[in-house]
Amino acid sequence: DVKVTQSSRYLVKRTGEKVFLECVQDMDHENMFWYRQDPGLGLRLIYFSYDVKMKEKGDIPEGYSVSREKKERFSLILESASTNQTSMYLCASNRQGGNQPQHFGDGTRLSIL
Amino acid sequence: AQSVAQPEDQVNVAEGNPLTVKCTYSVSGNPYLFWYVQYPNRGLQFLLKYITGDNLVKGSYGFEAEFNKSQTSFHLKKPSALVSDSALYFCAVRDGSSGNTPLVFGKGTRLSVIA
């Protein structure tokens, strides 16, 4: 089975802090994604990556950056956390190819105080 | 542009009755369609997909989905609902002609199965 692991299930940080969310997948997938999930808004794509050191902006990249130094790891960075970034963050990965489903981690519920 | 609509925020069904969760899509090419389920405080779990071939697709936990090209729909169905099916369900689409692009998700439908 595909395993996508997010380093923290719950995280509480303060406004202005730099926050790192880590995601690791164990299936040698080329593609990795970061979403945030908010009630009534569904899943919104923040950033994605098709390969090491590559990144593409999603629908809502403002206030975020990403890093992919190794194929299995994709990090989401909140440069200066703000209260409107309080959300559930979901990482996903899939094998390259249009017919491949994305596989998700269990999410990180992030609260910014 | 690709898009997905889930017209119902909430679906209530009695245990043992058939359930349907609706999804319509819009793509310019051939659609690749997916259904996911999310239980409380968990990530999304893949249920099934339609790529090509038979319009009726079977997936995990007894779920199936019917692809209807003329109505641009991909409704999720189950013949007999269980209380444990209560969860949030997401439909997603990818345009088959666009290659390796992220899935586009609907806003989700909350299913409540009442005993």
Coordinates of C-alpha atoms in Angstrom, one line a residue:
Chain A
D1 CA 0.0 0.0 0.0
V2 CA 1.0 3.6 -0.7
K3 CA 2.0 5.4 2.4
V4 CA 2.0 9.2 2.6
T5 CA 3.2 10.4 6.0
Q6 CA 2.7 14.0 7.3
S7 CA 5.0 14.7 10.2
S8 CA 2.4 16.3 12.5
R9 CA -1.3 15.6 12.9
Y10 CA -1.8 18.8 15.0
L11 CA 0.3 21.9 15.2
V12 CA -0.1 25.2 17.0
K13 CA 2.0 28.2 16.0
R14 CA 2.1 32.0 16.6
T15 CA 1.5 34.8 14.1
G16 CA 4.7 35.7 12.3
E17 CA 6.5 32.4 12.9
K18 CA 8.0 30.5 10.0
V19 CA 6.3 27.1 9.8
F20 CA 7.4 23.9 8.1
L21 CA 5.0 21.1 7.2
E22 CA 6.7 17.9 6.1
C23 CA 5.4 15.1 3.9
V24 CA 7.1 11.9 2.9
Q25 CA 5.9 9.2 0.5
D26 CA 7.3 5.7 0.2
M27 CA 6.3 4.7 -3.3
D28 CA 8.8 6.5 -5.4
H29 CA 6.1 8.7 -6.9
E30 CA 7.2 11.5 -9.2
N31 CA 4.3 13.9 -8.4
M32 CA 3.6 15.5 -5.0
F33 CA 1.0 18.1 -4.0
W34 CA 0.0 20.3 -1.1
Y35 CA -3.7 21.3 -0.5
R36 CA -5.5 23.1 2.2
Q37 CA -9.0 22.1 3.2
D38 CA -11.5 24.6 4.7
P39 CA -15.3 24.0 5.4
G40 CA -17.4 25.0 2.4
L41 CA -14.4 25.5 0.2
G42 CA -13.3 22.0 -0.5
L43 CA -9.7 21.3 -1.4
R44 CA -7.6 24.1 -2.8
L45 CA -4.2 23.4 -4.4
I46 CA -1.3 25.4 -3.0
Y47 CA 1.7 24.0 -4.8
F48 CA 2.8 20.9 -6.6
S49 CA 5.9 19.3 -7.9
Y50 CA 6.6 16.8 -10.8
D51 CA 10.2 16.1 -9.9
V52 CA 13.1 16.9 -7.5
K53 CA 13.8 20.7 -7.3
M54 CA 10.8 21.4 -9.5
K55 CA 7.7 23.3 -8.3
E56 CA 4.5 24.7 -9.8
K57 CA 2.1 27.2 -8.3
G58 CA -1.4 26.0 -7.6
D59 CA -4.5 28.1 -7.1
I60 CA -3.6 29.8 -3.8
P61 CA 0.2 30.0 -3.5
E62 CA 0.4 33.4 -1.8
G63 CA 2.0 33.2 1.6
Y64 CA 3.5 29.8 1.0
S65 CA 6.6 28.3 -0.5
V66 CA 7.7 24.7 -1.0
S67 CA 10.9 22.6 -1.2
R68 CA 11.6 19.3 -2.9
E69 CA 15.2 18.4 -2.4
K70 CA 14.6 14.6 -2.4
K71 CA 12.1 12.6 -4.5
E72 CA 10.3 11.3 -1.5
R73 CA 9.9 14.5 0.5
F74 CA 7.9 17.6 -0.2
S75 CA 7.9 20.4 2.4
L76 CA 5.4 23.3 2.7
I77 CA 6.7 26.5 4.2
L78 CA 4.6 29.3 5.7
E79 CA 7.1 32.2 5.5
S80 CA 5.3 34.3 8.1
A81 CA 2.3 32.6 9.5
S82 CA -1.0 34.5 9.7
T83 CA -4.3 33.6 11.4
N84 CA -6.0 33.2 8.0
Q85 CA -3.6 30.2 7.4
T86 CA -5.3 28.2 10.1
S87 CA -6.6 25.2 8.2
M88 CA -6.2 21.5 7.5
Y89 CA -3.3 20.8 5.2
L90 CA -3.2 17.7 3.1
C91 CA -0.3 16.3 1.2
A92 CA -0.7 13.9 -1.8
S93 CA 1.4 12.0 -4.2
N94 CA 0.9 9.9 -7.4
R95 CA 2.8 8.1 -10.1
Q96 CA 3.2 10.1 -13.3
G97 CA 0.3 9.6 -15.7
G98 CA -3.1 11.1 -16.2
N99 CA -4.9 7.9 -15.1
Q100 CA -3.2 7.7 -11.7
P101 CA -5.1 8.6 -8.6
Q102 CA -3.6 10.8 -5.9
H103 CA -2.9 9.2 -2.6
F104 CA -3.3 11.4 0.5
G105 CA -1.7 11.7 3.9
D106 CA -3.8 12.0 7.1
G107 CA -3.4 15.8 7.2
T108 CA -2.0 18.4 9.5
R109 CA -4.5 20.5 11.4
L110 CA -2.6 23.8 11.8
S111 CA -3.8 26.6 14.2
I112 CA -2.2 30.0 14.0
L113 CA -2.7 32.1 17.2
Chain B
A1 CA -10.7 24.7 -17.9
Q2 CA -11.7 21.7 -15.8
S3 CA -14.4 21.8 -13.1
V4 CA -16.4 19.5 -10.9
A5 CA -19.8 20.2 -9.3
Q6 CA -21.3 18.3 -6.4
P7 CA -24.8 19.8 -6.2
E8 CA -25.7 18.5 -2.8
D9 CA -23.8 19.6 0.3
Q10 CA -25.6 17.0 2.4
V11 CA -27.3 13.7 1.6
N12 CA -29.3 11.7 4.2
V13 CA -30.3 8.1 3.7
A14 CA -31.7 5.4 5.9
E15 CA -29.5 2.3 6.6
G16 CA -30.2 -0.4 4.1
N17 CA -31.5 1.9 1.5
P18 CA -29.7 2.7 -1.8
L19 CA -27.6 5.8 -1.8
T20 CA -26.5 8.2 -4.6
V21 CA -24.0 11.0 -4.4
K22 CA -24.1 13.2 -7.5
C23 CA -21.2 14.6 -9.5
T24 CA -21.1 16.5 -12.8
Y25 CA -17.9 17.6 -14.6
S26 CA -16.7 19.8 -17.3
V27 CA -13.5 19.2 -19.4
S28 CA -12.5 19.9 -22.9
G29 CA -11.1 16.5 -23.6
N30 CA -11.9 13.0 -22.3
P31 CA -12.5 12.9 -18.6
Y32 CA -10.6 10.9 -16.0
L33 CA -12.9 10.7 -13.0
F34 CA -12.2 9.7 -9.4
W35 CA -14.2 9.4 -6.2
Y36 CA -12.6 9.7 -2.7
V37 CA -14.0 9.4 0.8
Q38 CA -12.8 11.2 3.9
Y39 CA -13.5 10.1 7.5
P40 CA -13.2 12.5 10.4
N41 CA -9.7 13.7 11.0
R42 CA -8.3 11.6 8.2
G43 CA -7.0 12.2 4.7
L44 CA -8.9 11.3 1.5
Q45 CA -9.1 7.7 0.6
F46 CA -9.3 6.6 -3.1
L47 CA -12.5 4.7 -3.8
L48 CA -12.7 4.2 -7.6
K49 CA -11.9 5.7 -11.0
Y50 CA -13.2 5.8 -14.5
I51 CA -10.6 6.1 -17.3
T52 CA -12.2 4.3 -20.3
G53 CA -14.3 1.3 -21.1
D54 CA -17.4 0.1 -19.1
N55 CA -19.5 2.9 -17.9
L56 CA -20.2 1.2 -14.6
V57 CA -17.1 1.2 -12.4
K58 CA -16.8 -0.9 -9.2
G59 CA -14.7 0.2 -6.3
S60 CA -13.9 -0.3 -2.6
Y61 CA -16.4 -1.0 0.2
G62 CA -19.2 -2.0 -2.3
F63 CA -19.3 1.4 -4.0
E64 CA -19.8 1.8 -7.7
A65 CA -20.1 4.8 -10.0
E66 CA -21.8 5.3 -13.4
F67 CA -20.2 7.4 -16.1
N68 CA -22.7 9.2 -18.3
K69 CA -21.0 11.1 -21.1
S70 CA -24.2 12.8 -22.5
Q71 CA -25.1 14.1 -19.0
T72 CA -21.4 14.7 -18.1
S73 CA -22.1 13.0 -14.8
F74 CA -20.3 10.4 -12.6
H75 CA -22.6 9.6 -9.7
L76 CA -21.5 7.4 -6.8
K77 CA -23.8 4.7 -5.8
K78 CA -24.2 1.9 -3.3
P79 CA -27.2 -0.6 -3.3
S80 CA -27.5 -0.8 0.5
A81 CA -26.1 2.0 2.8
L82 CA -24.3 1.3 6.1
V83 CA -24.0 3.6 9.1
S84 CA -20.3 3.3 8.6
D85 CA -20.6 4.9 5.2
S86 CA -21.3 8.2 6.9
A87 CA -18.4 10.5 5.7
L88 CA -17.4 13.3 3.3
Y89 CA -17.2 12.3 -0.3
F90 CA -15.3 14.1 -3.0
C91 CA -15.5 13.8 -6.8
A92 CA -12.4 14.8 -8.9
V93 CA -11.6 15.1 -12.6
R94 CA -8.6 15.4 -14.8
D95 CA -8.7 16.2 -18.5
G96 CA -7.2 13.2 -20.2
S97 CA -5.8 15.3 -23.0
S98 CA -3.9 17.5 -20.5
G99 CA -1.6 14.7 -19.4
N100 CA 0.0 14.8 -16.0
T101 CA -1.9 17.6 -14.2
P102 CA -3.4 17.8 -10.7
L103 CA -6.8 16.6 -10.0
V104 CA -9.6 19.2 -9.7
F105 CA -11.9 18.4 -6.8
G106 CA -15.5 19.2 -6.0
K107 CA -16.5 20.8 -2.8
G108 CA -17.6 17.6 -1.2
T109 CA -20.9 16.0 -0.2
R110 CA -21.5 14.9 3.4
L111 CA -23.3 11.6 3.6
S112 CA -25.2 10.7 6.7
V113 CA -26.6 7.2 7.0
I114 CA -29.2 7.0 9.7
A115 CA -29.9 3.7 11.6

